[in-house]
Tab-separated table of C-alpha atoms in Angstrom:
chain	number	residue	atom	x	y	z
A	1	MET	CA	63.062	-10.988	115.037
A	2	PRO	CA	65.421	-13.624	116.489
A	3	SER	CA	67.710	-12.216	118.888
A	4	SER	CA	70.299	-13.685	121.284
A	5	SER	CA	70.553	-12.872	125.381
A	6	PRO	CA	73.184	-10.356	126.500
A	7	GLN	CA	73.241	-12.282	129.893
A	8	ALA	CA	74.717	-15.759	127.702
A	9	THR	CA	77.985	-14.803	127.816
A	10	GLY	CA	78.256	-12.172	130.844
A	11	THR	CA	78.363	-9.385	128.420
A	12	ASP	CA	76.316	-7.096	126.621
A	13	ALA	CA	75.610	-8.386	123.368
A	14	VAL	CA	76.651	-6.501	119.994
A	15	ARG	CA	73.315	-4.686	118.797
A	16	VAL	CA	73.182	-4.974	114.986
A	17	VAL	CA	71.016	-3.430	112.737
A	18	VAL	CA	70.582	-5.258	109.282
A	19	VAL	CA	69.943	-3.038	106.094
A	20	ASP	CA	69.264	-4.811	102.707
A	21	ASP	CA	66.382	-3.970	99.869
A	22	HIS	CA	65.741	-8.011	100.294
A	23	SER	CA	63.423	-9.619	102.797
A	24	LEU	CA	65.070	-12.882	102.305
A	25	PHE	CA	68.517	-11.929	102.722
A	26	ARG	CA	67.483	-10.033	105.650
A	27	ARG	CA	65.572	-12.791	107.335
A	28	GLY	CA	68.507	-15.316	105.929
A	29	LEU	CA	70.998	-12.902	107.825
A	30	GLN	CA	68.597	-12.749	110.959
A	31	MET	CA	68.773	-16.355	111.207
A	32	VAL	CA	72.251	-16.818	111.192
A	33	LEU	CA	72.954	-14.241	113.663
A	34	SER	CA	70.727	-15.157	116.089
A	35	THR	CA	72.771	-18.241	116.909
A	36	GLU	CA	75.324	-16.217	117.823
A	37	ASP	CA	74.946	-15.768	121.781
A	38	ASP	CA	76.982	-12.279	121.527
A	39	ILE	CA	75.171	-10.631	119.068
A	40	ASP	CA	71.793	-9.066	118.738
A	41	VAL	CA	70.076	-8.233	115.590
A	42	VAL	CA	67.813	-4.979	117.017
A	43	GLY	CA	66.246	-4.015	113.873
A	44	GLU	CA	66.028	-3.612	110.134
A	45	ALA	CA	65.851	-1.570	107.035
A	46	SER	CA	64.937	-2.184	103.451
A	47	ASP	CA	66.574	1.037	102.032
A	48	GLY	CA	69.364	3.626	102.976
A	49	ALA	CA	66.707	6.218	104.144
A	50	GLU	CA	64.665	3.572	106.639
A	51	ALA	CA	68.153	3.093	107.824
A	52	VAL	CA	69.034	6.169	109.023
A	53	ARG	CA	65.545	6.823	110.797
A	54	ARG	CA	66.742	3.159	112.492
A	55	VAL	CA	69.952	4.391	113.876
A	56	GLU	CA	68.843	6.668	115.410
A	57	GLU	CA	66.123	5.481	116.955
A	58	LEU	CA	67.930	2.363	118.274
A	59	LEU	CA	72.101	3.509	118.374
A	60	PRO	CA	72.942	0.301	117.275
A	61	ASP	CA	76.800	-0.940	117.629
A	62	VAL	CA	77.381	-2.374	113.859
A	63	VAL	CA	74.957	-1.762	110.697
A	64	LEU	CA	75.258	-4.345	108.317
A	65	MET	CA	74.183	-2.388	104.806
A	66	ASP	CA	74.268	-3.644	101.042
A	67	VAL	CA	75.188	-0.737	98.828
A	68	TRP	CA	72.893	-0.865	95.799
A	69	MET	CA	69.357	-0.271	97.366
A	70	PRO	CA	66.216	1.819	96.209
A	71	ARG	CA	65.783	5.592	97.538
A	72	ARG	CA	68.827	6.229	99.201
A	73	SER	CA	71.941	3.823	98.675
A	74	GLY	CA	74.176	2.464	101.598
A	75	ILE	CA	76.880	4.769	100.817
A	76	ASP	CA	75.010	7.698	101.135
A	77	ALA	CA	73.207	5.973	103.799
A	78	CYS	CA	76.684	5.466	105.395
A	79	ALA	CA	78.214	9.207	105.537
A	80	GLU	CA	74.859	10.324	106.802
A	81	ILE	CA	74.534	7.453	109.584
A	82	LYS	CA	78.766	8.410	110.681
A	83	ALA	CA	77.169	12.286	111.313
A	84	VAL	CA	73.912	11.027	113.184
A	85	ALA	CA	75.900	8.166	115.260
A	86	PRO	CA	79.615	8.763	114.778
A	87	SER	CA	80.129	5.736	117.165
A	88	THR	CA	77.861	3.299	115.285
A	89	ARG	CA	80.614	0.864	113.089
A	90	ILE	CA	79.489	0.262	109.302
A	91	LEU	CA	79.888	-3.075	107.261
A	92	MET	CA	79.035	-2.900	104.118
A	93	LEU	CA	77.614	-6.478	102.562
A	94	THR	CA	77.310	-6.115	99.120
A	95	SER	CA	77.789	-7.849	95.575
A	96	SER	CA	79.219	-4.963	93.818
A	97	GLU	CA	82.960	-5.419	93.205
A	98	GLU	CA	83.169	-1.995	91.441
A	99	GLU	CA	86.438	-0.118	92.717
A	100	ASP	CA	84.083	2.842	93.093
A	101	ASP	CA	81.922	1.498	95.266
A	102	LEU	CA	84.454	0.258	97.225
A	103	PHE	CA	86.593	3.639	97.398
A	104	GLY	CA	83.168	5.408	98.031
A	105	ALA	CA	82.078	3.291	100.861
A	106	ILE	CA	85.539	3.739	102.350
A	107	ARG	CA	85.677	7.564	101.723
A	108	ALA	CA	81.854	7.710	103.190
A	109	GLY	CA	83.109	6.275	106.941
A	110	ALA	CA	82.937	2.227	105.944
A	111	ASN	CA	84.520	0.199	108.790
A	112	GLY	CA	84.716	-2.826	106.103
A	113	TYR	CA	83.154	-3.931	102.786
A	114	LEU	CA	82.645	-7.393	102.425
A	115	LEU	CA	81.171	-9.332	99.635
A	116	LYS	CA	77.915	-11.516	99.665
A	117	ASP	CA	79.721	-14.914	98.979
A	118	VAL	CA	81.720	-14.806	102.199
A	119	PRO	CA	80.868	-17.838	104.261
A	120	ALA	CA	77.666	-17.120	106.711
A	121	GLU	CA	79.720	-17.814	109.597
A	122	GLU	CA	82.552	-15.145	108.877
A	123	VAL	CA	79.987	-12.378	108.897
A	124	ALA	CA	79.396	-12.654	112.703
A	125	ASP	CA	83.202	-12.540	113.131
A	126	ALA	CA	83.321	-9.666	110.947
A	127	ILE	CA	80.844	-7.921	113.275
A	128	ARG	CA	83.012	-8.662	116.492
A	129	ALA	CA	85.879	-7.133	114.421
A	130	VAL	CA	84.675	-3.931	113.480
A	131	VAL	CA	82.787	-3.256	116.619
A	132	THR	CA	86.585	-3.643	118.776
A	133	GLY	CA	87.928	-0.817	115.859
A	134	GLN	CA	89.407	-3.329	113.162
A	135	SER	CA	88.867	-2.098	109.516
A	136	LEU	CA	87.937	-5.435	107.069
A	137	ILE	CA	87.906	-5.860	103.452
A	138	THR	CA	87.177	-8.840	101.394
A	139	PRO	CA	90.679	-9.815	100.105
A	140	LYS	CA	89.221	-9.843	96.723
A	141	MET	CA	88.391	-6.350	96.909
A	142	ALA	CA	91.537	-5.599	99.706
A	143	GLY	CA	93.675	-7.146	96.565
A	144	LEU	CA	92.468	-4.263	93.963
A	145	LEU	CA	92.731	-1.215	96.598
A	146	LEU	CA	96.206	-2.249	97.101
A	147	GLY	CA	96.714	-2.635	93.457
A	148	GLU	CA	95.700	0.981	92.878
A	149	PHE	CA	98.134	2.105	95.763
A	150	ALA	CA	100.839	0.138	94.200
A	151	ALA	CA	100.196	2.086	90.828
A	152	MET	CA	100.055	5.283	92.727
A	153	ARG	CA	103.740	4.623	94.468
A	154	ARG	CA	105.128	3.388	90.832
A	155	ARG	CA	104.290	6.674	89.620
A	156	ASP	CA	105.149	8.971	92.512
A	157	GLU	CA	108.722	7.005	91.764
A	158	GLU	CA	108.552	8.064	87.796
A	159	ARG	CA	107.757	11.382	88.919
A	160	SER	CA	110.850	12.041	91.081
A	161	LEU	CA	113.228	10.780	88.878
A	162	GLY	CA	111.772	13.102	86.168
A	163	VAL	CA	110.229	10.455	83.944
A	164	VAL	CA	106.840	11.938	84.391
A	165	GLY	CA	106.217	15.919	83.809
A	166	ALA	CA	104.151	17.516	86.714
A	167	PRO	CA	100.279	17.231	85.280
A	168	ARG	CA	98.380	20.349	84.739
A	169	LEU	CA	94.833	20.364	84.833
A	170	SER	CA	92.351	22.936	83.851
A	171	PRO	CA	90.224	24.637	86.136
A	172	ARG	CA	87.167	22.359	85.073
A	173	GLU	CA	88.945	19.173	85.455
A	174	LEU	CA	90.229	20.305	89.142
A	175	ASP	CA	86.428	20.904	89.726
A	176	VAL	CA	85.661	17.481	88.343
A	177	LEU	CA	88.583	15.861	90.352
A	178	ARG	CA	87.256	17.630	93.751
A	179	LEU	CA	83.315	15.964	93.149
A	180	LEU	CA	84.809	12.613	92.067
A	181	ALA	CA	86.864	12.377	95.450
A	182	ARG	CA	83.873	12.802	97.383
A	183	GLY	CA	82.325	9.753	95.958
A	184	MET	CA	80.116	11.560	93.038
A	185	ALA	CA	78.827	9.406	90.362
A	186	ASN	CA	79.007	11.414	86.560
A	187	ARG	CA	75.151	12.441	87.188
A	188	GLU	CA	75.914	13.843	90.202
A	189	ILE	CA	78.624	15.726	88.855
A	190	ALA	CA	77.026	16.835	85.576
A	191	GLY	CA	73.952	18.786	88.233
A	192	GLN	CA	76.515	19.971	90.655
A	193	LEU	CA	78.431	21.690	87.822
A	194	GLY	CA	75.473	22.636	85.637
A	195	ILE	CA	76.993	21.011	82.591
A	196	SER	CA	76.035	17.406	80.564
A	197	GLU	CA	77.162	13.798	81.918
A	198	ASN	CA	78.876	13.288	78.104
A	199	THR	CA	81.261	16.118	79.023
A	200	VAL	CA	81.597	15.465	83.107
A	201	LYS	CA	82.912	11.630	80.721
A	202	ASN	CA	85.077	13.697	78.720
A	203	HIS	CA	86.329	15.523	81.641
A	204	VAL	CA	87.102	12.325	83.667
A	205	ARG	CA	88.879	10.662	80.932
A	206	ASN	CA	91.228	13.651	80.235
A	207	LEU	CA	92.195	14.196	83.655
A	208	LEU	CA	93.058	10.460	83.720
A	209	GLU	CA	95.190	10.742	80.722
A	210	LYS	CA	97.014	13.751	81.821
A	211	LEU	CA	97.688	12.478	85.571
A	212	GLN	CA	98.631	8.813	83.540
A	213	LEU	CA	96.064	7.089	86.008
A	214	HIS	CA	93.897	4.307	84.393
A	215	SER	CA	90.984	4.593	86.855
A	216	ARG	CA	88.599	6.985	88.815
A	217	MET	CA	89.655	5.271	91.989
A	218	GLU	CA	93.419	6.220	91.195
A	219	ALA	CA	92.226	9.859	90.694
A	220	VAL	CA	91.205	9.849	94.482
A	221	VAL	CA	93.731	8.826	96.012
A	222	TYR	CA	95.906	11.403	93.624
A	223	ALA	CA	93.532	13.652	94.960
A	224	VAL	CA	94.122	13.031	98.334
A	225	ARG	CA	97.776	12.426	98.237
A	226	GLU	CA	98.207	15.898	96.645
A	227	LYS	CA	95.735	17.643	98.859
A	228	ILE	CA	93.435	18.856	96.124
A	229	VAL	CA	90.926	17.316	98.833
A	230	GLU	CA	91.184	16.631	102.449
A	231	LEU	CA	89.667	13.389	104.116
A	232	SER	CA	86.835	14.040	106.142
């Protein structure tokens, strides 16, 4: 496995574990990062479950990880990695532009979310940024996130002016909202509550209509803001 020498810069190199289910993509990342004197790829994994084991073994500074992988997703692995190695920074590198994946990764503790179309040379800069405590989101996804928060602010202003009445959610809708805010998919919510996936979809649609929201992400933001759930 290619790696650079920490002595090349006189300081310790950033220790990175690369996680992706495509071996060619992992190899390409390693080749790119091997040219950086201050970055050392110390391990790799092909799925979320293996990623957790490698992190426990190696305690890297940064995990560079895909979102969708077999056995355990990057989002599930992210939450577990944060539990076993809180100081490890996690940078999601994915092709997914789904807002649920973005917000799920953020809630799970990811320190960055980049799309795979980012120029290769920027990956090293992103690793350096997150290891110093910065949070990075691909501009395209950041725009989506900011747009969602802007929409929420507008609704707040409307409510403060009395334009929108206080919404009332049923106990079941509140249950669904809380589980949504934990990053669960419809199938997982259905299993948790003992109802069908179609019923979950109906509850999600109804609570979005009641709250005058347009997406699951807005619903999560609402739940956190109204203290229906709390960020961990």
